[in-house]
Coordinates of N, CA and C in Angstrom, one line a residue:
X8 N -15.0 18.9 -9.1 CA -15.4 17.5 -9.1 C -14.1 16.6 -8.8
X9 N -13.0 17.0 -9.5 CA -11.7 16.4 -9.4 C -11.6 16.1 -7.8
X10 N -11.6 17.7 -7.4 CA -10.9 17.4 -5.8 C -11.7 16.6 -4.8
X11 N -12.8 16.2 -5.2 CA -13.6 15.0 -4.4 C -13.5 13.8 -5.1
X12 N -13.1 13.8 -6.2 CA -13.6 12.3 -7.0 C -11.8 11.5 -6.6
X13 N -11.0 12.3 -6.1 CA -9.3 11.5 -6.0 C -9.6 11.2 -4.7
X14 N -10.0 11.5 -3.9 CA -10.1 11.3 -2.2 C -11.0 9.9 -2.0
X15 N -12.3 10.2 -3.2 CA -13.4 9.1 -2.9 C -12.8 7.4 -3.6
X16 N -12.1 7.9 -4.7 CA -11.2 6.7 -5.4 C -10.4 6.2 -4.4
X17 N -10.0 6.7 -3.9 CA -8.1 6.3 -2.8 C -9.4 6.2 -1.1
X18 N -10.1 6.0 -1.1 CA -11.2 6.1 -0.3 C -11.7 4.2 -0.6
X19 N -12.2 4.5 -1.3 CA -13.3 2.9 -1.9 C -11.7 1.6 -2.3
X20 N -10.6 2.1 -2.9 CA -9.9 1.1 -3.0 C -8.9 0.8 -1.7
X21 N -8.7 2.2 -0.9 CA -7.9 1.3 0.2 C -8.6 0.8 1.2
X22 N -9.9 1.1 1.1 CA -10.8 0.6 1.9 C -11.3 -1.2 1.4
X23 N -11.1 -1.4 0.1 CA -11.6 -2.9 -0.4 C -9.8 -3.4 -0.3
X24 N -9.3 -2.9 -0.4 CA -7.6 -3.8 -0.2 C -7.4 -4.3 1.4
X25 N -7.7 -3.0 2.3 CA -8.0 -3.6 3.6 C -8.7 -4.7 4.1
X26 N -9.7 -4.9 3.4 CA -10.9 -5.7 3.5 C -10.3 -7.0 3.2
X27 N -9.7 -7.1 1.8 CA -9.0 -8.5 1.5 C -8.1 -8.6 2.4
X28 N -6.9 -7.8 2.8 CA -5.8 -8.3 3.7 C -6.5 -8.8 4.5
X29 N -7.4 -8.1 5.4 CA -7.8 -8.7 7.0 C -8.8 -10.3 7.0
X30 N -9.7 -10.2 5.6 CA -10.0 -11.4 5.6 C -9.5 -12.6 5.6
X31 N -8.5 -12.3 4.6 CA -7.7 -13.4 3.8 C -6.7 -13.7 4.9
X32 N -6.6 -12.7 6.1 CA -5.4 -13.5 6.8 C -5.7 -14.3 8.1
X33 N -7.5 -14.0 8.3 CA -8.5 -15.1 8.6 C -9.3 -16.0 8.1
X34 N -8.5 -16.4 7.2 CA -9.0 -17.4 6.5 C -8.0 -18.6 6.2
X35 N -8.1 -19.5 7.6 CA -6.6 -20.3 6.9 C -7.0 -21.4 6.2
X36 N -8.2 -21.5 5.2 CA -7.9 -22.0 4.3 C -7.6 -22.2 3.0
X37 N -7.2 -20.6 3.0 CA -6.6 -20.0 1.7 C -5.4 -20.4 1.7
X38 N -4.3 -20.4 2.8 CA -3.1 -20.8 2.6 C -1.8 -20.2 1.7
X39 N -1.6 -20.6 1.4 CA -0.8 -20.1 0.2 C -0.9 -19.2 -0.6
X40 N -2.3 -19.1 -1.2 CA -2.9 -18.1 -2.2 C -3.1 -17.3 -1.5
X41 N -3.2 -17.0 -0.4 CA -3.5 -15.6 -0.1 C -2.8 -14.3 -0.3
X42 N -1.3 -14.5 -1.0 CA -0.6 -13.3 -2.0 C -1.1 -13.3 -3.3
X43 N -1.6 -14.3 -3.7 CA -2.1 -13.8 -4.8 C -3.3 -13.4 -5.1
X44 N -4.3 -13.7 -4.1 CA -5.3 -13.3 -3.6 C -5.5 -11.4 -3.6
X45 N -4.4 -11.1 -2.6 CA -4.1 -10.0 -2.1 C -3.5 -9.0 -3.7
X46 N -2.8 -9.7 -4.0 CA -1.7 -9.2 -5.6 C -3.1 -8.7 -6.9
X47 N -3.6 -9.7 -6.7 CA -4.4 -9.2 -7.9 C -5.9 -8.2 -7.8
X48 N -6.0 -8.9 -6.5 CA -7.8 -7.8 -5.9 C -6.7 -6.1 -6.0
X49 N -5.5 -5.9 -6.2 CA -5.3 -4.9 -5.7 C -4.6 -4.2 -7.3
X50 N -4.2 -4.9 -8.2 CA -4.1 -5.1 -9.8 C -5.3 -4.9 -10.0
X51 N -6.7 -4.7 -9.9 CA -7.8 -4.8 -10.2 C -8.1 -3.1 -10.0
X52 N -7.9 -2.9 -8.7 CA -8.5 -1.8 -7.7 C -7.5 -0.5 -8.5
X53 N -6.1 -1.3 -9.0 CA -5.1 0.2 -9.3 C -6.2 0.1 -11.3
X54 N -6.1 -0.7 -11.6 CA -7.0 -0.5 -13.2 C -8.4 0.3 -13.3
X55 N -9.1 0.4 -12.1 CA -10.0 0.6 -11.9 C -9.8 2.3 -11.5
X56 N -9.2 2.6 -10.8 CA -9.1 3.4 -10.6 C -7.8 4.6 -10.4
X57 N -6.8 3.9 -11.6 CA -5.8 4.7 -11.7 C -5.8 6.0 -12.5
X58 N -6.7 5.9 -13.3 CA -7.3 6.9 -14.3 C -8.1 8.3 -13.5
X59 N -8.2 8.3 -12.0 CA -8.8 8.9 -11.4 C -7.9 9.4 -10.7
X60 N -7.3 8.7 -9.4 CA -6.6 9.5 -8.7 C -4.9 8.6 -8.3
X61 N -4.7 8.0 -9.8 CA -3.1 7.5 -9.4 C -3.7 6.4 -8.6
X62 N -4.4 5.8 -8.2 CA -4.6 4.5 -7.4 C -3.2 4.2 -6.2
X63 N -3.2 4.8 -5.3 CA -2.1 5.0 -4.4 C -2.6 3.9 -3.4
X64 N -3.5 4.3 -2.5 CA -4.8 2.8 -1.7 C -3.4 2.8 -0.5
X65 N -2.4 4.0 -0.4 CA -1.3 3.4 0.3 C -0.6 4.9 1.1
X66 N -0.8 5.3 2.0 CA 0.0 6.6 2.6 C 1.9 6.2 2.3
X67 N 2.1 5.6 2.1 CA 3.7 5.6 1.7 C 3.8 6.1 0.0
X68 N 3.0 5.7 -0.5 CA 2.9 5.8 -1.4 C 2.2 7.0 -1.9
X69 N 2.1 7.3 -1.3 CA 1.1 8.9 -1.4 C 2.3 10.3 -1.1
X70 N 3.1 9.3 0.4 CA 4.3 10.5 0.4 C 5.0 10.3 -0.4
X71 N 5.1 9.4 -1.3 CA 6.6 9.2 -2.5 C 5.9 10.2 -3.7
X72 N 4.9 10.2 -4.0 CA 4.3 11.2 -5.0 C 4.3 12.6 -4.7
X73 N 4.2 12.4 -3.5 CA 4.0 14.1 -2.3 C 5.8 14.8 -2.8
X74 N 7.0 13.5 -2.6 CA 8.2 14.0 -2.8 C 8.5 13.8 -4.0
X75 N 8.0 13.6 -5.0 CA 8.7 13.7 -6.3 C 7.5 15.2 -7.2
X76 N 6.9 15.7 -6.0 CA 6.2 16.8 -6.4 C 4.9 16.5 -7.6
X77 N 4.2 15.4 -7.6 CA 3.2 15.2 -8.2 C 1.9 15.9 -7.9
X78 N 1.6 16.2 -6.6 CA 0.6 16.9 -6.2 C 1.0 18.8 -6.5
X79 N -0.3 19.4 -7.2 CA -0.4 20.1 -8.2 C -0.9 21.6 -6.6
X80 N -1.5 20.8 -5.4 CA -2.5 21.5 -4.3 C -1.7 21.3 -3.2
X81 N -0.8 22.1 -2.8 CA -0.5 21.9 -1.2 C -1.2 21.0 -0.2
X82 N -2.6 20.7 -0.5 CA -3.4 20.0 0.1 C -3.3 18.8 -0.5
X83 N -3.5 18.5 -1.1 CA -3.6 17.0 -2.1 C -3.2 15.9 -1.2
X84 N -1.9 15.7 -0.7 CA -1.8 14.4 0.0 C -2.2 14.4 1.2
X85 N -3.0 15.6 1.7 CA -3.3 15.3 2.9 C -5.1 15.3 2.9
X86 N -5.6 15.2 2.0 CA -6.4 15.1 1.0 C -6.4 13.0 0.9
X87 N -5.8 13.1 0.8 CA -5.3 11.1 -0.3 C -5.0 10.2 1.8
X88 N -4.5 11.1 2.3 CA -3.7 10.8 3.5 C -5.1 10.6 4.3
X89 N -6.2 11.5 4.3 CA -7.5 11.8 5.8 C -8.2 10.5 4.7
X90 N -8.7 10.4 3.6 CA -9.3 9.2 2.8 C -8.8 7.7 3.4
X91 N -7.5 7.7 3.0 CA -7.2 6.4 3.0 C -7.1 6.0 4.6
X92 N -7.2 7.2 5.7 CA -7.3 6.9 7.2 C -8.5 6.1 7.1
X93 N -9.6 7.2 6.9 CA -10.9 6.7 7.1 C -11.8 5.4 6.5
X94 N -10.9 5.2 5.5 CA -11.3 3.7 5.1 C -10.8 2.7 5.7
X95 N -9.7 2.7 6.0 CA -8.6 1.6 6.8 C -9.6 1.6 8.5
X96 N -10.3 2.6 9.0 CA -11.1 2.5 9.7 C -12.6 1.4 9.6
X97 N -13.0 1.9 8.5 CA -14.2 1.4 8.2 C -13.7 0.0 7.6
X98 N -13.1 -0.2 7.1 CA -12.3 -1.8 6.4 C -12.3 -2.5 8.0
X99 N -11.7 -2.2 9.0 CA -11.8 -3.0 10.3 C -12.9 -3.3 11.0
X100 N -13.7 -2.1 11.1 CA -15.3 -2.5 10.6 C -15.8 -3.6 10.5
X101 N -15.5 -3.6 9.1 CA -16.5 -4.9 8.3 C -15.4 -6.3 8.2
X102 N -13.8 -6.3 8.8 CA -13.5 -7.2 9.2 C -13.6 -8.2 10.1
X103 N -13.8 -7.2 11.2 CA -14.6 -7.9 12.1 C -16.1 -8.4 12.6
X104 N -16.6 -7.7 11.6 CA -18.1 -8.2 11.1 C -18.0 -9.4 10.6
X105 N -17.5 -9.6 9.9 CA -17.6 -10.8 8.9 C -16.5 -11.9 9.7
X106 N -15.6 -12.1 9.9 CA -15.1 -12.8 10.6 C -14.5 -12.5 12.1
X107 N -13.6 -13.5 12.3 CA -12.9 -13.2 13.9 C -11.8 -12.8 13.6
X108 N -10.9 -12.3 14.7 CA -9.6 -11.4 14.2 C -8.9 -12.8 13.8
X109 N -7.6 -12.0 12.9 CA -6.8 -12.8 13.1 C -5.7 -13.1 13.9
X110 N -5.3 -14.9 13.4 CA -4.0 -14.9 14.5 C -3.2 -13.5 14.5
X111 N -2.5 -13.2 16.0 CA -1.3 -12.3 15.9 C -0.1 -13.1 14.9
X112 N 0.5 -12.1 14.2 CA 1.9 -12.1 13.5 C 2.9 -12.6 14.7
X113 N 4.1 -13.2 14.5 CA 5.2 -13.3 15.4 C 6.3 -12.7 14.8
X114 N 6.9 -11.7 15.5 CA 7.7 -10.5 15.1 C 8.8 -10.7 15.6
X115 N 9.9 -10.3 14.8 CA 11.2 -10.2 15.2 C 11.1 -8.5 14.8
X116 N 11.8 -7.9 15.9 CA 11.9 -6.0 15.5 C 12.9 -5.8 14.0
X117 N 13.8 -6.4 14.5 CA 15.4 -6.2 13.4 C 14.5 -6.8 12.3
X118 N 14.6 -8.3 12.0 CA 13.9 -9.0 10.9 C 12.7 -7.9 10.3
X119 N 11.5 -7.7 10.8 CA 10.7 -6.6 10.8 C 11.0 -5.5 9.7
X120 N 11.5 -4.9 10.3 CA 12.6 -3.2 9.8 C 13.1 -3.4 8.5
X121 N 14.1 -4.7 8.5 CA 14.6 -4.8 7.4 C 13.7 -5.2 6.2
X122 N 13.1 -6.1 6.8 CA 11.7 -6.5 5.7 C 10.8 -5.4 5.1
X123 N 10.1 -5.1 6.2 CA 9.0 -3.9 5.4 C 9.8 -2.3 4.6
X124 N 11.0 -2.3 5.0 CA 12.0 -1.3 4.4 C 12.3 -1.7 3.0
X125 N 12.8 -2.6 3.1 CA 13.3 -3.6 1.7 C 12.3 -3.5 0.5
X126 N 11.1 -4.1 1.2 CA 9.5 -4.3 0.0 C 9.3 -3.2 -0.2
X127 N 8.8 -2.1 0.9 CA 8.2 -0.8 0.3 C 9.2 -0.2 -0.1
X128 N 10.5 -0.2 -0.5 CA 11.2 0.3 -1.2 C 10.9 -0.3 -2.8
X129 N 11.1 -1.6 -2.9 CA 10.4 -2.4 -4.4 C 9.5 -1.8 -4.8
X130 N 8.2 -1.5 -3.6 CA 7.2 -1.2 -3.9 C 6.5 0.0 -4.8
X131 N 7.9 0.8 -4.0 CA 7.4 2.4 -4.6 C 8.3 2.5 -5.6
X132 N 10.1 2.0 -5.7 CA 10.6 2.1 -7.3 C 9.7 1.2 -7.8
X133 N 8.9 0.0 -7.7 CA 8.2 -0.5 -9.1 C 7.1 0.4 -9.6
X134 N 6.6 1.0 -8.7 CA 5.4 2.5 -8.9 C 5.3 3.7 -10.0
X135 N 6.9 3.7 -9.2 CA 7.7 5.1 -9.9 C 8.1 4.8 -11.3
X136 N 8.8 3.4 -11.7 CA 9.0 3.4 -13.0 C 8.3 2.8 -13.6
X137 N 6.6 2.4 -13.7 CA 5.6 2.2 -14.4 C 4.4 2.9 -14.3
X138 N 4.7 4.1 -13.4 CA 3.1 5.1 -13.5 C 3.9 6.5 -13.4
X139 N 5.4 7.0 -13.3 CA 5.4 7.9 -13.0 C 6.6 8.2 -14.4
X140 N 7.2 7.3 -15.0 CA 8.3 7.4 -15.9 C 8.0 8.0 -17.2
X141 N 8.6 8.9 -17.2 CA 8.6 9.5 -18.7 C 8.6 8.2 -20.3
X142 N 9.1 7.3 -20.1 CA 9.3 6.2 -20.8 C 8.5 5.2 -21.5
X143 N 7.8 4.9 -20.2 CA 6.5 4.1 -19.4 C 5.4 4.6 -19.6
X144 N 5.1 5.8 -20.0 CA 4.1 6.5 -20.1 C 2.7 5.9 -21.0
X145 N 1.9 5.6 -20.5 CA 0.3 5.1 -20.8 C 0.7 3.3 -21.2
X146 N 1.5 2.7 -20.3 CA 1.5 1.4 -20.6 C 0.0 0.7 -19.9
X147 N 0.3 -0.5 -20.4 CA -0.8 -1.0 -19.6 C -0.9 -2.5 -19.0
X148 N 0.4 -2.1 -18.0 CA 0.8 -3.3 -17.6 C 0.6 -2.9 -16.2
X149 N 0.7 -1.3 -15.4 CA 1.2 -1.0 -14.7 C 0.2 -1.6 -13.0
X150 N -0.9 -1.9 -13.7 CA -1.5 -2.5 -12.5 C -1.0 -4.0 -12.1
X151 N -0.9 -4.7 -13.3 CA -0.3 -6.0 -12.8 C 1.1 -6.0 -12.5
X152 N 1.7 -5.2 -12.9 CA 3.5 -5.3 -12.2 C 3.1 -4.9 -10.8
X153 N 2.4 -4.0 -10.2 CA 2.4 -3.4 -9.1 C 1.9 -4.7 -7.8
X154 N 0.7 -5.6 -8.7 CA 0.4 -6.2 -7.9 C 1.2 -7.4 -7.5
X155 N 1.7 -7.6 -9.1 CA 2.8 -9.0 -8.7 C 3.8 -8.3 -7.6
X156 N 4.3 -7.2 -8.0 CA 5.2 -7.0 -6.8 C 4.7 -6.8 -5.3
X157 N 3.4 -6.9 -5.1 CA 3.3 -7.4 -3.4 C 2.5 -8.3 -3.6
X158 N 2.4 -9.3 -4.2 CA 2.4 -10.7 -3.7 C 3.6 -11.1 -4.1
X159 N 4.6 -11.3 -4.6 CA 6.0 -11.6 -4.5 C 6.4 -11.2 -3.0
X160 N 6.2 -9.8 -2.3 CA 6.7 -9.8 -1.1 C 5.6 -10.6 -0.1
X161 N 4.8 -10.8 -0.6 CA 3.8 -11.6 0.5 C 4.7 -12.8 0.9
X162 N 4.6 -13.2 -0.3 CA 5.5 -14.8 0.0 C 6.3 -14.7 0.0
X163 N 7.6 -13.6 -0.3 CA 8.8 -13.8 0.5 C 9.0 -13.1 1.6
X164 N 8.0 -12.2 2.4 CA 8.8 -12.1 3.7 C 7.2 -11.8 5.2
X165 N 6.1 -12.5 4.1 CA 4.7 -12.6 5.0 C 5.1 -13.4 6.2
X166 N 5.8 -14.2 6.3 CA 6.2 -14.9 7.6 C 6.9 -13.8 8.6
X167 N 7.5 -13.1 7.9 CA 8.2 -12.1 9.1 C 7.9 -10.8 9.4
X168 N 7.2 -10.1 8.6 CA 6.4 -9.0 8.9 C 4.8 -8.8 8.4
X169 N 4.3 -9.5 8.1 CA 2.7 -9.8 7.4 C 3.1 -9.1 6.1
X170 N 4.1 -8.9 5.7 CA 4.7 -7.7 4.7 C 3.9 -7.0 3.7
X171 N 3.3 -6.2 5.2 CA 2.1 -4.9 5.3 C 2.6 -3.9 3.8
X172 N 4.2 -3.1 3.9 CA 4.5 -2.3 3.0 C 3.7 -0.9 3.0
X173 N 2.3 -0.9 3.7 CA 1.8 0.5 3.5 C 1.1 0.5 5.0
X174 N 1.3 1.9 5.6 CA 1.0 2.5 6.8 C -0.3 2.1 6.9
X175 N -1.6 1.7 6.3 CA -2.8 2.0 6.3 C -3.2 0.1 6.5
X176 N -2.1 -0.6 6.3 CA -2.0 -2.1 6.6 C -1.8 -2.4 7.6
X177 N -0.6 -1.9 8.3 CA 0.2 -1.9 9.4 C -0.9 -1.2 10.4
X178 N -1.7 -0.7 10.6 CA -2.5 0.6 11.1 C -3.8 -0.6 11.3
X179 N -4.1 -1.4 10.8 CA -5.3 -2.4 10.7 C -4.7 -3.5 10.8
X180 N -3.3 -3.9 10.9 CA -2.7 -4.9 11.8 C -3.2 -4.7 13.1
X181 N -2.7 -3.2 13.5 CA -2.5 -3.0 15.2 C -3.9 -3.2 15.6
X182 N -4.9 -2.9 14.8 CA -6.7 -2.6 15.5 C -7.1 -4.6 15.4
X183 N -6.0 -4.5 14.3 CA -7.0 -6.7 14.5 C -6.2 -7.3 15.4
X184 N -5.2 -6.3 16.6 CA -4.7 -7.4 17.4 C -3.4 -8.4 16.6
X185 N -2.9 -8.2 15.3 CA -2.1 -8.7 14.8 C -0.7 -8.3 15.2
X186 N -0.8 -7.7 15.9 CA 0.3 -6.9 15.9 C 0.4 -5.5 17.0
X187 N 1.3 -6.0 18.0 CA 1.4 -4.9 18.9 C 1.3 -3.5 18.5
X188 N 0.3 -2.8 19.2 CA 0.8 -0.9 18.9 C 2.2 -0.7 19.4
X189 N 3.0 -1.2 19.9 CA 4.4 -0.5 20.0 C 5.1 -1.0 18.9
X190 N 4.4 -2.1 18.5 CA 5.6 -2.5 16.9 C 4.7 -1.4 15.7
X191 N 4.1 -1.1 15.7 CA 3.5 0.3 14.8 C 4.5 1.4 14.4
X192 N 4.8 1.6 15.6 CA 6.1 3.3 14.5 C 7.1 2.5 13.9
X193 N 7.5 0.7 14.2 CA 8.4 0.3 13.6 C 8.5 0.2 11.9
X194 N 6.6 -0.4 12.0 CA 6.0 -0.5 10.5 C 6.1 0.9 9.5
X195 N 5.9 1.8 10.3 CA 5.8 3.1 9.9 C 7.2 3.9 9.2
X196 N 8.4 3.7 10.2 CA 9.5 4.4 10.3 C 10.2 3.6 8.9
X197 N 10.2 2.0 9.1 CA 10.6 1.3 7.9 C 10.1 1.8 6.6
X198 N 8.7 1.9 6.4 CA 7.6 2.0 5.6 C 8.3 3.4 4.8
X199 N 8.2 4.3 5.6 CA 8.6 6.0 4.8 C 10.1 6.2 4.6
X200 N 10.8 5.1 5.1 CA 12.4 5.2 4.9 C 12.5 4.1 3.4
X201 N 11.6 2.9 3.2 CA 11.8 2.2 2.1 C 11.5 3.4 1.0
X202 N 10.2 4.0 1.3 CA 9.6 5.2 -0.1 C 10.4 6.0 -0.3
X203 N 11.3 6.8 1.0 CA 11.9 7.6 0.8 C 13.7 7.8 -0.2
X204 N 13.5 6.5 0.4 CA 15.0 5.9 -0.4 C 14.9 5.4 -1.8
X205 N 13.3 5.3 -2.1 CA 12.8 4.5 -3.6 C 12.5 5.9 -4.6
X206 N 12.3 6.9 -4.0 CA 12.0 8.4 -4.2 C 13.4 8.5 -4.8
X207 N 14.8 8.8 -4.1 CA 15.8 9.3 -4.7 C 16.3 8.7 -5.7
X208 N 16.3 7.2 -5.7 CA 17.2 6.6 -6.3 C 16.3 6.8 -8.0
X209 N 14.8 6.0 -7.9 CA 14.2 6.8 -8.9 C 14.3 8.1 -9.7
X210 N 14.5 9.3 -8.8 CA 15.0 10.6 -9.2 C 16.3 10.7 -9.9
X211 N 17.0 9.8 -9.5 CA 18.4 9.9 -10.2 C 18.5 9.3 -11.1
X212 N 17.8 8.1 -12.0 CA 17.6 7.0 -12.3 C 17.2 7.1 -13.6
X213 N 15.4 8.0 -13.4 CA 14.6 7.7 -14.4 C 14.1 9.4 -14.4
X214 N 13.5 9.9 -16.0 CA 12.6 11.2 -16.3 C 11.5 10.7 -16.0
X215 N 10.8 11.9 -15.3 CA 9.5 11.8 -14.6 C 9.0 12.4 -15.8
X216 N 7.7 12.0 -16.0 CA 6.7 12.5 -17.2 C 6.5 14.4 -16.6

């Protein structure tokens, strides 16, 4: 039951997180609030379903667990990885059902790189030392640190990269037309080099439970 019920959790929440990003970034009369909009539907989504499968809703974040050896199944993240494809699929779906795309992003490459590198690095040390820390262990804060930390990056760097932070964002940028497919491996390469770098330093840092 386990190995279907982690796929279908990281399934139903990255699939409702996509849904908010794509709406809320056709919706300009949210404005402003749309990080916090985004920060908390996703504080919600990790409470709901961190008790199941780690609430990841994020392939960067899936490979940062993949490299600190949390998965117990050679298969597991690729397992968490075909889920959170197939929702980010279906989330564009019903984005475009419900509304019209949104405006394209306006991209600088360099600006870009440095940005979504920067956040999904925050993103995955703030991860690591409130769900993965020996320390930290059964706190119950860990969904709202996680979400304040991407709406903090919303608003500090949503002007310059929609500050996506997870492949499965960036991936449903490129399908809503927000965002060139050739600026895609940029989101990506940034994306697994922030986790990857948020992976070591963590390891050196803090006891893993």
């Amino acid at each position: 039951m386990k190995a279907i019920a982690q796929p279908a959790v990281e399934f139903v929440g990255t699939f409702f997180l996509v849904v908010v990003i794509g709406l809320v970034a056709a919706n300009d009369a949210i404005g402003t609030l749309a990080p916090a909009a985004i920060g908390l539907t996703l504080a919600a989504l990790i409470y709901a379903g961190g008790h199941i499968s780690a609430a990841h809703y994020n392939p960067a974040v899936t490979a940062a667990f993949w490299m600190c050896g949390w998965f117990k199944k050679p298969m597991g993240a690729a397992a968490y990885w075909a889920a959170q494809l197939a929702a980010t699929l279906a989330a564009v779906a019903v984005i475009l059902l419900l509304r019209e795309r949104p405006d394209a992003l306006l991209l600088q490459e360099g600006p870009l790189f440095v940005a979504e590198t920067l956040f999904t690095f925050l993103l995955v040390f703030v991860i690591g030392n409130v769900a993965l820390a020996e320390k930290t262990a059964d706190n119950h804060y860990y969904g709202l640190a996680i979400g304040a930390t991407v709406a903090g990056a919303a608003w500090a760097v949503g002007d310059i990269s929609g500050a996506a932070l997870n492949p499965a964002v960036a991936l449903a940028f490129a399908m809503l037309a927000m965002i060139s497919w050739t600026d895609l491996p940029i989101y990506l390469a940034a994306q697994l080099l922030g986790a990857a770098v948020a992976v070591a330093v963590f390891r050196c840092t803090t006891s893993m439970r």
